[in-house]
mmCIF file of C-alpha atoms and ligand atoms in Angstrom:
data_model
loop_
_atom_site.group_PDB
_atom_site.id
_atom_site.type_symbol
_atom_site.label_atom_id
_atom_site.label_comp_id
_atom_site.label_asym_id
_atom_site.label_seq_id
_atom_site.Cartn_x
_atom_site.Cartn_y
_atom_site.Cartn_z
ATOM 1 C CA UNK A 1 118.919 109.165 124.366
ATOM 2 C CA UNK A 2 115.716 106.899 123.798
ATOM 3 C CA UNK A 3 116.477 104.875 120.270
ATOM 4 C CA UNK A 4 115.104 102.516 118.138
ATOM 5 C CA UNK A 5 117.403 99.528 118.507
ATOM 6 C CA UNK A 6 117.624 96.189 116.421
ATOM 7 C CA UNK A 7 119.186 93.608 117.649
ATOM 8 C CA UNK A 8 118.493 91.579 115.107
ATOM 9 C CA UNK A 9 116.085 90.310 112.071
ATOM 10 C CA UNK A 10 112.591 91.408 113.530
ATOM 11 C CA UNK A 11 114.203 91.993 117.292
ATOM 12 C CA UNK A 12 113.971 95.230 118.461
ATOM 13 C CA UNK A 13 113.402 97.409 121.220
ATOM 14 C CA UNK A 14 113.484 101.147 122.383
ATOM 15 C CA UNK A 15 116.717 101.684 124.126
ATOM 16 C CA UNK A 16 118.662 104.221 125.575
ATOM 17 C CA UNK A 17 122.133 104.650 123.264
ATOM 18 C CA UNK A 18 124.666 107.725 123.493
ATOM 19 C CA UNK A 19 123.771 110.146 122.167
ATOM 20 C CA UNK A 20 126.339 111.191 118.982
ATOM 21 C CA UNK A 21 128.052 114.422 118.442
ATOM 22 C CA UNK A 22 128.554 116.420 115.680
ATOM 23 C CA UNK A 23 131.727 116.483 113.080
ATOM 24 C CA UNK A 24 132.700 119.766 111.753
ATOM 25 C CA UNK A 25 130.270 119.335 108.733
ATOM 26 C CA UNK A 26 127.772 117.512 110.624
ATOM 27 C CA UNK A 27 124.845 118.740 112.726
ATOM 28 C CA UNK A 28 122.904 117.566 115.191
ATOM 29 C CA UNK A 29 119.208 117.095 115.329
ATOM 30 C CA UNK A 30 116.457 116.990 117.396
ATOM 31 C CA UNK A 31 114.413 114.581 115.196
ATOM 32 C CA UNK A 32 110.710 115.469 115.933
ATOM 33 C CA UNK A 33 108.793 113.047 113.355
ATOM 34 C CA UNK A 34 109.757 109.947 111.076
ATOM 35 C CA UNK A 35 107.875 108.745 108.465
ATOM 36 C CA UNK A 36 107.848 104.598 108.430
ATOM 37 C CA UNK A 37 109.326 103.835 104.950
ATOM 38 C CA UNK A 38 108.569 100.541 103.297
ATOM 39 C CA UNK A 39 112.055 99.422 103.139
ATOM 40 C CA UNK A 40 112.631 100.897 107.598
ATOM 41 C CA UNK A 41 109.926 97.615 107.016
ATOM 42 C CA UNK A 42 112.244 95.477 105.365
ATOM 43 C CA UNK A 43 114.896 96.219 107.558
ATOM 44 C CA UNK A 44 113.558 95.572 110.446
ATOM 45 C CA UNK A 45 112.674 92.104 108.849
ATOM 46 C CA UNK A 46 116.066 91.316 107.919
ATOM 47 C CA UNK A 47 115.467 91.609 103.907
ATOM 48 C CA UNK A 48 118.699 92.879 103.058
ATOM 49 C CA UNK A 49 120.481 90.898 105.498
ATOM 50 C CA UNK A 50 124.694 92.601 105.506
ATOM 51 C CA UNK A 51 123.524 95.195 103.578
ATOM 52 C CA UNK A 52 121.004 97.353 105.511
ATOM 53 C CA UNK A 53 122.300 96.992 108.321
ATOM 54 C CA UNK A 54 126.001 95.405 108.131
ATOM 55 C CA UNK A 55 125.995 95.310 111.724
ATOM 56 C CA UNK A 56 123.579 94.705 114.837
ATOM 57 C CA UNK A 57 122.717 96.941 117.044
ATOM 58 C CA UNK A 58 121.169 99.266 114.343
ATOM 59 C CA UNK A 59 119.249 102.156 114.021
ATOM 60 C CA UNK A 60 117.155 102.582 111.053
ATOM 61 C CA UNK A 61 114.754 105.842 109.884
ATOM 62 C CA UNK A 62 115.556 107.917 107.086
ATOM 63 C CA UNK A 63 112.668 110.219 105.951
ATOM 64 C CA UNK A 64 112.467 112.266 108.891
ATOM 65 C CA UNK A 65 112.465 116.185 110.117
ATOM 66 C CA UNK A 66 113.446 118.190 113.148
ATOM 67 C CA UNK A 67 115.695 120.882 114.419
ATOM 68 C CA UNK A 68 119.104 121.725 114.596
ATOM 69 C CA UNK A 69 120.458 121.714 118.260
ATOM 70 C CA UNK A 70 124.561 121.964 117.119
ATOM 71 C CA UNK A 71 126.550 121.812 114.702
ATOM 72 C CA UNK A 72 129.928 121.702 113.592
ATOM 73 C CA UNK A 73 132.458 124.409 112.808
ATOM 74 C CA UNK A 74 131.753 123.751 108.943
ATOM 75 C CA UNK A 75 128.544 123.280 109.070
ATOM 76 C CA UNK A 76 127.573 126.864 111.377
ATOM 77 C CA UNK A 77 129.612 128.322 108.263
ATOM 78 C CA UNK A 78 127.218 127.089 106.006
ATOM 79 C CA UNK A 79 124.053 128.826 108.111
ATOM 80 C CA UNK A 80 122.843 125.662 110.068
ATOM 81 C CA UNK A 81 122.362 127.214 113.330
ATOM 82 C CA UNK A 82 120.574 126.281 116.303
ATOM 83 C CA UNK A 83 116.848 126.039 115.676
ATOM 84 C CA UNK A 84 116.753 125.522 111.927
ATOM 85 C CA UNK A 85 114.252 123.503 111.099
ATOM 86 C CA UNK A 86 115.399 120.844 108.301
ATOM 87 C CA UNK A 87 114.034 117.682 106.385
ATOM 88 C CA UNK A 88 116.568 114.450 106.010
ATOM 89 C CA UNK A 89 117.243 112.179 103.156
ATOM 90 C CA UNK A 90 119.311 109.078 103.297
ATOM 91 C CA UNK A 91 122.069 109.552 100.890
ATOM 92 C CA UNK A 92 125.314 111.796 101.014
ATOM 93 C CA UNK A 93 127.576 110.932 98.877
ATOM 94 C CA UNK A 94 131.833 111.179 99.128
ATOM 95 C CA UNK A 95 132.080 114.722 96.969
ATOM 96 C CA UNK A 96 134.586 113.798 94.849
ATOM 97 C CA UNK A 97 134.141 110.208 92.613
ATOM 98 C CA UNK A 98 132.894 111.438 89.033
ATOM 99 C CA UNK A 99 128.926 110.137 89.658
ATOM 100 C CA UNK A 100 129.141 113.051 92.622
ATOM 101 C CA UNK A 101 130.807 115.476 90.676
ATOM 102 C CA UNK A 102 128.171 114.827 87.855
ATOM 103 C CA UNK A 103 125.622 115.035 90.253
ATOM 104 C CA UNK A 104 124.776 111.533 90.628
ATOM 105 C CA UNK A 105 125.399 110.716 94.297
ATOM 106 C CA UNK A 106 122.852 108.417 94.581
ATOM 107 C CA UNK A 107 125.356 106.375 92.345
ATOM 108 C CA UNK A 108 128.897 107.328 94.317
ATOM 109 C CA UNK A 109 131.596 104.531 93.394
ATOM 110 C CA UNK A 110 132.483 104.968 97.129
ATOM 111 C CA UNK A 111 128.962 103.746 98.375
ATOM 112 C CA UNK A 112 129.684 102.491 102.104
ATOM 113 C CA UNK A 113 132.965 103.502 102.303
ATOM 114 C CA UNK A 114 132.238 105.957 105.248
ATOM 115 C CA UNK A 115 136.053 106.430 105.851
ATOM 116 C CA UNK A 116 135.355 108.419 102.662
ATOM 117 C CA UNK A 117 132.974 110.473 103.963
ATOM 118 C CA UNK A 118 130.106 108.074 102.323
ATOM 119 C CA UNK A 119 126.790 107.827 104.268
ATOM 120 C CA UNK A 120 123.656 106.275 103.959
ATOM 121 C CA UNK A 121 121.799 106.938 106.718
ATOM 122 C CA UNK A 122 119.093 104.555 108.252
ATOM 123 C CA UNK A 123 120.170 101.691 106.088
ATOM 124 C CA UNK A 124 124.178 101.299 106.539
ATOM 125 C CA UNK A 125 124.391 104.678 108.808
ATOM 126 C CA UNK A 126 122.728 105.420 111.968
ATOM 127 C CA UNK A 127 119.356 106.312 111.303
ATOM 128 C CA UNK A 128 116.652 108.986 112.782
ATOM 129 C CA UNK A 129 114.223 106.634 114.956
ATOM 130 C CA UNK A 130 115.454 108.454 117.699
ATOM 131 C CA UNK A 131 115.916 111.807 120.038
ATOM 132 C CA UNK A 132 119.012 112.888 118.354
ATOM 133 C CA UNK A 133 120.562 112.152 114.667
ATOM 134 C CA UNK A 134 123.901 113.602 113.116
ATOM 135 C CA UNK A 135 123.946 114.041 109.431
ATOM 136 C CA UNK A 136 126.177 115.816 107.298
ATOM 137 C CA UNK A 137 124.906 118.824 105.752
ATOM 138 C CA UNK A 138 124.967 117.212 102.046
ATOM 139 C CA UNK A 139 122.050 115.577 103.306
ATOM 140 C CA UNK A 140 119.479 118.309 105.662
ATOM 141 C CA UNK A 141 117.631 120.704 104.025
ATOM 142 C CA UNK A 142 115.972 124.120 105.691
ATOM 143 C CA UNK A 143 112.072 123.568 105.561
ATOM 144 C CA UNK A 144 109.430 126.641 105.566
ATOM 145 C CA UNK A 145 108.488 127.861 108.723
ATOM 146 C CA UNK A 146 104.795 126.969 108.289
ATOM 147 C CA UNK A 147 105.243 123.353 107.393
ATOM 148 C CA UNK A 148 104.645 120.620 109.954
ATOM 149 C CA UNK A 149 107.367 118.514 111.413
ATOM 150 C CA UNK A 150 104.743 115.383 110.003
ATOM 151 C CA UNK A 151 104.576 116.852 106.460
ATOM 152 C CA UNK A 152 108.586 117.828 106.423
ATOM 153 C CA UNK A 153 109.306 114.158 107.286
ATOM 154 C CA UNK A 154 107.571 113.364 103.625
ATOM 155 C CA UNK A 155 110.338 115.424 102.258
ATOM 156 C CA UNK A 156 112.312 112.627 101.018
ATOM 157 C CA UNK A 157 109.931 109.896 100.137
ATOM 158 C CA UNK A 158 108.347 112.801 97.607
ATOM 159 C CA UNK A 159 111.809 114.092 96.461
ATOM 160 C CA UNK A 160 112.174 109.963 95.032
ATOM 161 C CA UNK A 161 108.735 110.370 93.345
ATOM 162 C CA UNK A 162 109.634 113.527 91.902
ATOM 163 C CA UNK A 163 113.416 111.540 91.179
ATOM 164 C CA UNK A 164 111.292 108.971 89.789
ATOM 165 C CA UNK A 165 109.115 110.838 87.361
ATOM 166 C CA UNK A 166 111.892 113.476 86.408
ATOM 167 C CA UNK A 167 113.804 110.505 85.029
ATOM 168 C CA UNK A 168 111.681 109.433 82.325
ATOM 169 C CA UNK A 169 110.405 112.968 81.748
ATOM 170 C CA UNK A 170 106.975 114.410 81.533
ATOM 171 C CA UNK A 171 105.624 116.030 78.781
ATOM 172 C CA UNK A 172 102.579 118.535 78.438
ATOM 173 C CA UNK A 173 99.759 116.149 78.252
ATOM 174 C CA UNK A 174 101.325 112.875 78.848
ATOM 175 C CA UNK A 175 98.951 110.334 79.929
ATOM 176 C CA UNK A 176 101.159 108.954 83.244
ATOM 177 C CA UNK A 177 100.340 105.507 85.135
ATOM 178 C CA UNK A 178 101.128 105.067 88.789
ATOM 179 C CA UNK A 179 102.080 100.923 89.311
ATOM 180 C CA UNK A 180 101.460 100.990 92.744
ATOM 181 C CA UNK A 181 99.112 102.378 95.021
ATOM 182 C CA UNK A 182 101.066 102.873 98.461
ATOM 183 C CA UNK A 183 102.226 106.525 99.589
ATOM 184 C CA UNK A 184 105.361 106.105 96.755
ATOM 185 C CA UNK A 185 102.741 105.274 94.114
ATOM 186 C CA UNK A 186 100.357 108.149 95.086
ATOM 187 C CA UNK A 187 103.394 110.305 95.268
ATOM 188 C CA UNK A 188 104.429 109.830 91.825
ATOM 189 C CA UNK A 189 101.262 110.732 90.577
ATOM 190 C CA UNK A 190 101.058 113.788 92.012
ATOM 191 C CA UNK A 191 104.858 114.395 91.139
ATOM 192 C CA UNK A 192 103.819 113.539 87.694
ATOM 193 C CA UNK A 193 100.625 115.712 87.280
ATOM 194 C CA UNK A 194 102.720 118.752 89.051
ATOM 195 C CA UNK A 195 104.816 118.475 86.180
ATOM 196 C CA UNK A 196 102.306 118.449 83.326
ATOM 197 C CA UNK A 197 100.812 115.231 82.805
ATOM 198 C CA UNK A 198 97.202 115.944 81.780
ATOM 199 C CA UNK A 199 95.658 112.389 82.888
ATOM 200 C CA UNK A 200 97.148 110.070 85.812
ATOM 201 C CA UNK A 201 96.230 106.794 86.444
ATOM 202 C CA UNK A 202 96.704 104.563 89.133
ATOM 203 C CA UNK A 203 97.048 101.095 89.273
ATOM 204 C CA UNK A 204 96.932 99.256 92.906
ATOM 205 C CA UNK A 205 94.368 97.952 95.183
ATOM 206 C CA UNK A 206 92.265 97.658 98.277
ATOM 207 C CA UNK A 207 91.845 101.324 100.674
ATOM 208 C CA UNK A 208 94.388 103.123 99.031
ATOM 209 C CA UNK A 209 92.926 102.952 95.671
ATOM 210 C CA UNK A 210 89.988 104.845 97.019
ATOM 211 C CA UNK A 211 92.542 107.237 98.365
ATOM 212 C CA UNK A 212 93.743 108.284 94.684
ATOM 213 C CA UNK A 213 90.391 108.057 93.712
ATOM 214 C CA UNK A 214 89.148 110.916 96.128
ATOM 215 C CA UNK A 215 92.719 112.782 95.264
ATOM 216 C CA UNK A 216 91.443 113.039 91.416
ATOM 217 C CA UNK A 217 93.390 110.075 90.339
ATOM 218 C CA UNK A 218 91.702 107.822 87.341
ATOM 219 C CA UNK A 219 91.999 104.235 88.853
ATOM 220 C CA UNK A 220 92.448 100.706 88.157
ATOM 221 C CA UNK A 221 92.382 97.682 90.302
ATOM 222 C CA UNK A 222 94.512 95.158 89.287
ATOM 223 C CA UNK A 223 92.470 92.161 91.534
ATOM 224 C CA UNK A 224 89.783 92.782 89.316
ATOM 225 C CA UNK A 225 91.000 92.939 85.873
ATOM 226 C CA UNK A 226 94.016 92.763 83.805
ATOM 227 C CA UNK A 227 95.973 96.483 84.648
ATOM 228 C CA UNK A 228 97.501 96.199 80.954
ATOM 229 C CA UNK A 229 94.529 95.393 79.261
ATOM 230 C CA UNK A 230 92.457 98.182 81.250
ATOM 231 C CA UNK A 231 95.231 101.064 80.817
ATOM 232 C CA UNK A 232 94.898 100.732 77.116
ATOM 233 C CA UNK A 233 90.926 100.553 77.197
ATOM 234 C CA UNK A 234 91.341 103.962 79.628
ATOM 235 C CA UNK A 235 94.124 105.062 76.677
ATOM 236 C CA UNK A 236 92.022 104.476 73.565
ATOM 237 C CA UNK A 237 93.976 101.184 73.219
ATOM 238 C CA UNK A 238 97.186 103.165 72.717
ATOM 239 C CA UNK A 239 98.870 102.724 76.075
ATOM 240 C CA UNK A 240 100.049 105.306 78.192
ATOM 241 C CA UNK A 241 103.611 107.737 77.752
ATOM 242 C CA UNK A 242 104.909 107.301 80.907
ATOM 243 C CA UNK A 243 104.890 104.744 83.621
ATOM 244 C CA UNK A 244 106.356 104.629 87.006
ATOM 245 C CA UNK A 245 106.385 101.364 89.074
ATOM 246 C CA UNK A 246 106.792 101.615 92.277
ATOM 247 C CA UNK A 247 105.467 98.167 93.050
ATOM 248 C CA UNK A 248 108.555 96.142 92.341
ATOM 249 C CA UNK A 249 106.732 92.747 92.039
ATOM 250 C CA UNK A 250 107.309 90.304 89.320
ATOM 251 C CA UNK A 251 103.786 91.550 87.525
ATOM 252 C CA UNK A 252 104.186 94.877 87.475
ATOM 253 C CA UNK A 253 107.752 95.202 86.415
ATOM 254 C CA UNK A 254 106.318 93.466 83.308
ATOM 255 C CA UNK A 255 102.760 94.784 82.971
ATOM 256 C CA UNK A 256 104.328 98.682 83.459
ATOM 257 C CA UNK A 257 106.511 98.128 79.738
ATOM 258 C CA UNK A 258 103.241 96.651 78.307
ATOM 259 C CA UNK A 259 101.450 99.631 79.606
ATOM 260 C CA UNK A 260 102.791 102.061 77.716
ATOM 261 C CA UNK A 261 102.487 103.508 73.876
ATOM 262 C CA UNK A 262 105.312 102.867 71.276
ATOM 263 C CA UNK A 263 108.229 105.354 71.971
ATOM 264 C CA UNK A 264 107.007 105.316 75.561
ATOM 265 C CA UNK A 265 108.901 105.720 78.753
ATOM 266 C CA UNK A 266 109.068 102.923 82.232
ATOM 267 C CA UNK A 267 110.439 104.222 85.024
ATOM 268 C CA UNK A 268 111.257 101.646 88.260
ATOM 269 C CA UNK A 269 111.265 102.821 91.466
ATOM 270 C CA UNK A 270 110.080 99.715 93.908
ATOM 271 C CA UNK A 271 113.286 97.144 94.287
ATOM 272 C CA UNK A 272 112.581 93.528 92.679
ATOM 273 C CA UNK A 273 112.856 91.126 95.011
ATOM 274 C CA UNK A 274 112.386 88.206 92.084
ATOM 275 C CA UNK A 275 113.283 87.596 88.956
ATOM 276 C CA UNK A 276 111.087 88.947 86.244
ATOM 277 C CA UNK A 277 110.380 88.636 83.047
ATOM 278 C CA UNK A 278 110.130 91.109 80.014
ATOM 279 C CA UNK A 279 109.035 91.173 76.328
ATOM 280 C CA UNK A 280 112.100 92.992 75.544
ATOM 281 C CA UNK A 281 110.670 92.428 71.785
ATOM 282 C CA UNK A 282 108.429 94.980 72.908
ATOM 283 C CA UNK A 283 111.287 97.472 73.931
ATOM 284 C CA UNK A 284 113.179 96.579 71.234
ATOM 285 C CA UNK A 285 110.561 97.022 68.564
ATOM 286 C CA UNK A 286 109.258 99.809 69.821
ATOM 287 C CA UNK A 287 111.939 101.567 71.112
ATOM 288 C CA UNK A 288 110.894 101.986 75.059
ATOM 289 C CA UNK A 289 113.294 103.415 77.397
ATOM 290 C CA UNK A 290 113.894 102.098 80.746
ATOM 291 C CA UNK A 291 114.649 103.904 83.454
ATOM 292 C CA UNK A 292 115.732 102.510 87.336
ATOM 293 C CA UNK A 293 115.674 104.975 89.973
ATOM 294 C CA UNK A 294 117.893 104.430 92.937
ATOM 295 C CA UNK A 295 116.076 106.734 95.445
ATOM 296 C CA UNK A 296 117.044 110.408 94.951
ATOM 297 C CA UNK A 297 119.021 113.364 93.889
ATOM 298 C CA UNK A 298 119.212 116.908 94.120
ATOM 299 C CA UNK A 299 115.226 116.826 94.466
ATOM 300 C CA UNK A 300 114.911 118.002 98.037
ATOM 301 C CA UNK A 301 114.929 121.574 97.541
ATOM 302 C CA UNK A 302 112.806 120.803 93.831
ATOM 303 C CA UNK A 303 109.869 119.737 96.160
ATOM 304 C CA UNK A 304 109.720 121.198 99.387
ATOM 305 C CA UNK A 305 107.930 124.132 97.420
ATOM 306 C CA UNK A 306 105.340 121.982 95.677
ATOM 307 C CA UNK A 307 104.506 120.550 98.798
ATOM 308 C CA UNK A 308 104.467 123.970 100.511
ATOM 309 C CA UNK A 309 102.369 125.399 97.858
ATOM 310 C CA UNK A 310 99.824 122.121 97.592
ATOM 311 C CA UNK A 311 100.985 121.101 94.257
ATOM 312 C CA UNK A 312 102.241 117.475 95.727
ATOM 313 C CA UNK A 313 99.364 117.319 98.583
ATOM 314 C CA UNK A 314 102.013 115.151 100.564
ATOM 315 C CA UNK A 315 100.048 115.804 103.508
ATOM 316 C CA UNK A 316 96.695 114.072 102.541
ATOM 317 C CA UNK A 317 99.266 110.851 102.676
ATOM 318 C CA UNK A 318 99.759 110.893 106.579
ATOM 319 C CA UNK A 319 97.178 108.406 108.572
ATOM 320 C CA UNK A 320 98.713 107.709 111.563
ATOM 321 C CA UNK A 321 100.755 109.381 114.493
ATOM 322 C CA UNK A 322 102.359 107.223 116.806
ATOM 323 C CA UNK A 323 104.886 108.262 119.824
ATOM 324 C CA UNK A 324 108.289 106.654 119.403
ATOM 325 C CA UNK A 325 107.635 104.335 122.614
ATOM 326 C CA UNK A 326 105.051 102.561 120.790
ATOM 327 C CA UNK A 327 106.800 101.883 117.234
ATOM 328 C CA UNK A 328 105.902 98.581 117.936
ATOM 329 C CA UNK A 329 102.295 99.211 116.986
ATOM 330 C CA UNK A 330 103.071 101.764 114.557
ATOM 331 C CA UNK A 331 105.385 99.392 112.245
ATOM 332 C CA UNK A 332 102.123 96.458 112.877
ATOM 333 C CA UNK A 333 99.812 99.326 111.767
ATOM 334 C CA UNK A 334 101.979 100.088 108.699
ATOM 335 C CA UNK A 335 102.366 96.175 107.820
ATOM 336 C CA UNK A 336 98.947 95.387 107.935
ATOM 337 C CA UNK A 337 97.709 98.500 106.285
ATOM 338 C CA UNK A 338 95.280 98.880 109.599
ATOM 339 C CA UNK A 339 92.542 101.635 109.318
ATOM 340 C CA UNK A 340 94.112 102.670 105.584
ATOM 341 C CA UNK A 341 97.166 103.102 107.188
ATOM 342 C CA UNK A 342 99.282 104.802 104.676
ATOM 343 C CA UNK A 343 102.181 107.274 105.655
ATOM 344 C CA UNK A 344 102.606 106.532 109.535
ATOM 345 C CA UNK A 345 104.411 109.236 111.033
ATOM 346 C CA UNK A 346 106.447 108.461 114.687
ATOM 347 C CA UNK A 347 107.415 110.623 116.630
ATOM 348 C CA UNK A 348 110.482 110.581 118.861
HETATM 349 ZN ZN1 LIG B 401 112.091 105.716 102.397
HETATM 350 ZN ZN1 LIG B 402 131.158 109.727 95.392
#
């Protein structure tokens, strides 16, 4: 089967790999779209260099969608027959340490251990950038028959958003900010207004600003003025309730604690790649809770509907299509934000 292959940090090509089979609680996919994920970027750079991947030749791709071609004795148990059309996510956890038990497999003390039935895929695991994927069943969900293979494939990116803004809670009314302005930032807010918030602001920059602009989004633009300062001017100089930063730069980790009201809640969804610092006096003093979010859990199935239903307009996200041949352009598209490229979707 045709594959994304790297060889190496920023080597790649489309190559022709086998094609893997399914275990007995596996299936196998035909993947029909991938969405390009800022860290599929980062790992095609060599970022996380041993970690995503260990090994080269890899595969990456993780928010994708398709259809069930087999599956495994276990699995065709479970109702996964041929022709079921399904979303991905990256993580499956090993079932049995006590953060999967509890429900936090995200968090699994067995994370990489696949000889434990641990998988991450498209970072440690095989990914989807290609005709066929495996995954174990922990990890596909059935989609609605009237959504889009394009829209299905932002399954997982909003299922973190939702993750991200279920974590520090939203309240009836809350004013949320958005740190960030890319398709995780945008997704956020409209994970947090779904769930109540009665004012969402977003703080980024450039094309995609506009973007939450036209989706009803209050905006600021932190090239042209201090985010902090113009949050609390937009907040009757109290600061916002909740804040979700999905930027993971040295600023905003900071600037999203000083963004919010006393008693307020910072959740942090982008990885920092650099030390930052923070006026813990501030979360001391005024008792803010801080919340990381390591991608997702148990929030596939909690937003497939609000997508479905337009609640979380996912689909207003997607820019680009590109055919899996020419991911070379697609990834340069997504890098350089060509065209207000925002979700690029590629499809195999
Ligand atoms: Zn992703
Ligand atoms: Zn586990």
């Amino acid at each position: 089967m045709q594959a994304l292959v790297l060889t190496a940090p920023h080597a790649f090509e489309i190559g022709d790999i086998p094609k893997p089979a399914p275990a007995e609680n596996e299936v196998l996919c035909r993947v029909r779209a991938i969405a390009i994920c800022g860290t599929d970027a980062e790992i095609v750079e060599g970022s996380f260099k041993g970690r995503w991947p260990r090994a080269y030749p890899f595969t990456p791709g993780h928010e994708w969608s398709g259809e069930v071609v087999s599956a495994g004795k276990v699995a065709l148990e479970y109702g996964f027959v041929p022709g079921t059309r399904v979303a991905g996510t990256s993580h499956s956890g090993c079932g049995y340490c006590r953060m999967c038990r509890t429900g936090r497999y995200n968090l699994c003390f067995n994370y990489g251990r696949e000889d434990l039935g641990h998988r991450q895929y498209g970072h440690y695991t095989q990914g989807a950038y290609a005709d066929y994927v495996v995954h174990t069943i922990k990890s596909v969900f059935p989609i609605p028959d009237d959504m889009p293979f394009d829209v299905a494939a932002l399954c997982d990116t909003a299922s973190i958003a939702l993750h991200s803004v279920k974590r520090p809670g939203i309240e009836p009314g809350d004013v949320f900010v958005a740190v960030g302005s890319g398709g995780m930032g945008l997704l956020t807010a409209m994970c947090a207004r779904a769930l109540g918030a009665a004012r969402t602001i977003v703080v980024g920059g450039g094309q995609r600003l506009g973007r939450a602009k036209k989706l009803g989004f209050a905006t600021v633009d932190y090239h042209g003025a201090d985010p902090v300062a113009a949050v609390r001017e937009l907040t009757g100089g109290r600061g916002a309730d909740v804040a979700v930063d999905s930027a993971g730069t040295k600023d905003s980790v900071s600037q999203s604690i000083l963004m919010v009201r006393k008693g307020g809640r910072v959740a942090f969804t982008g990885i920092p790649k650099e030390a930052t610092s923070v006026d813990f006096q501030k979360v001391v003093l005024e008792e803010i809770d801080l919340y990381g979010v390591r991608a997702n859990r148990n929030t596939m199935e909690e937003v497939m509907p609000l997508i479905a239903d337009g609640r979380v307009p996912a689909a207003k996200l997607i820019t680009h299509h590109f055919p899996l041949a020419k991911f070379r352009d697609a990834l340069r598209v997504f890098n350089e934000r060509a065209d207000g490229a925002l979700k690029v979707i590629v499809e195999p």
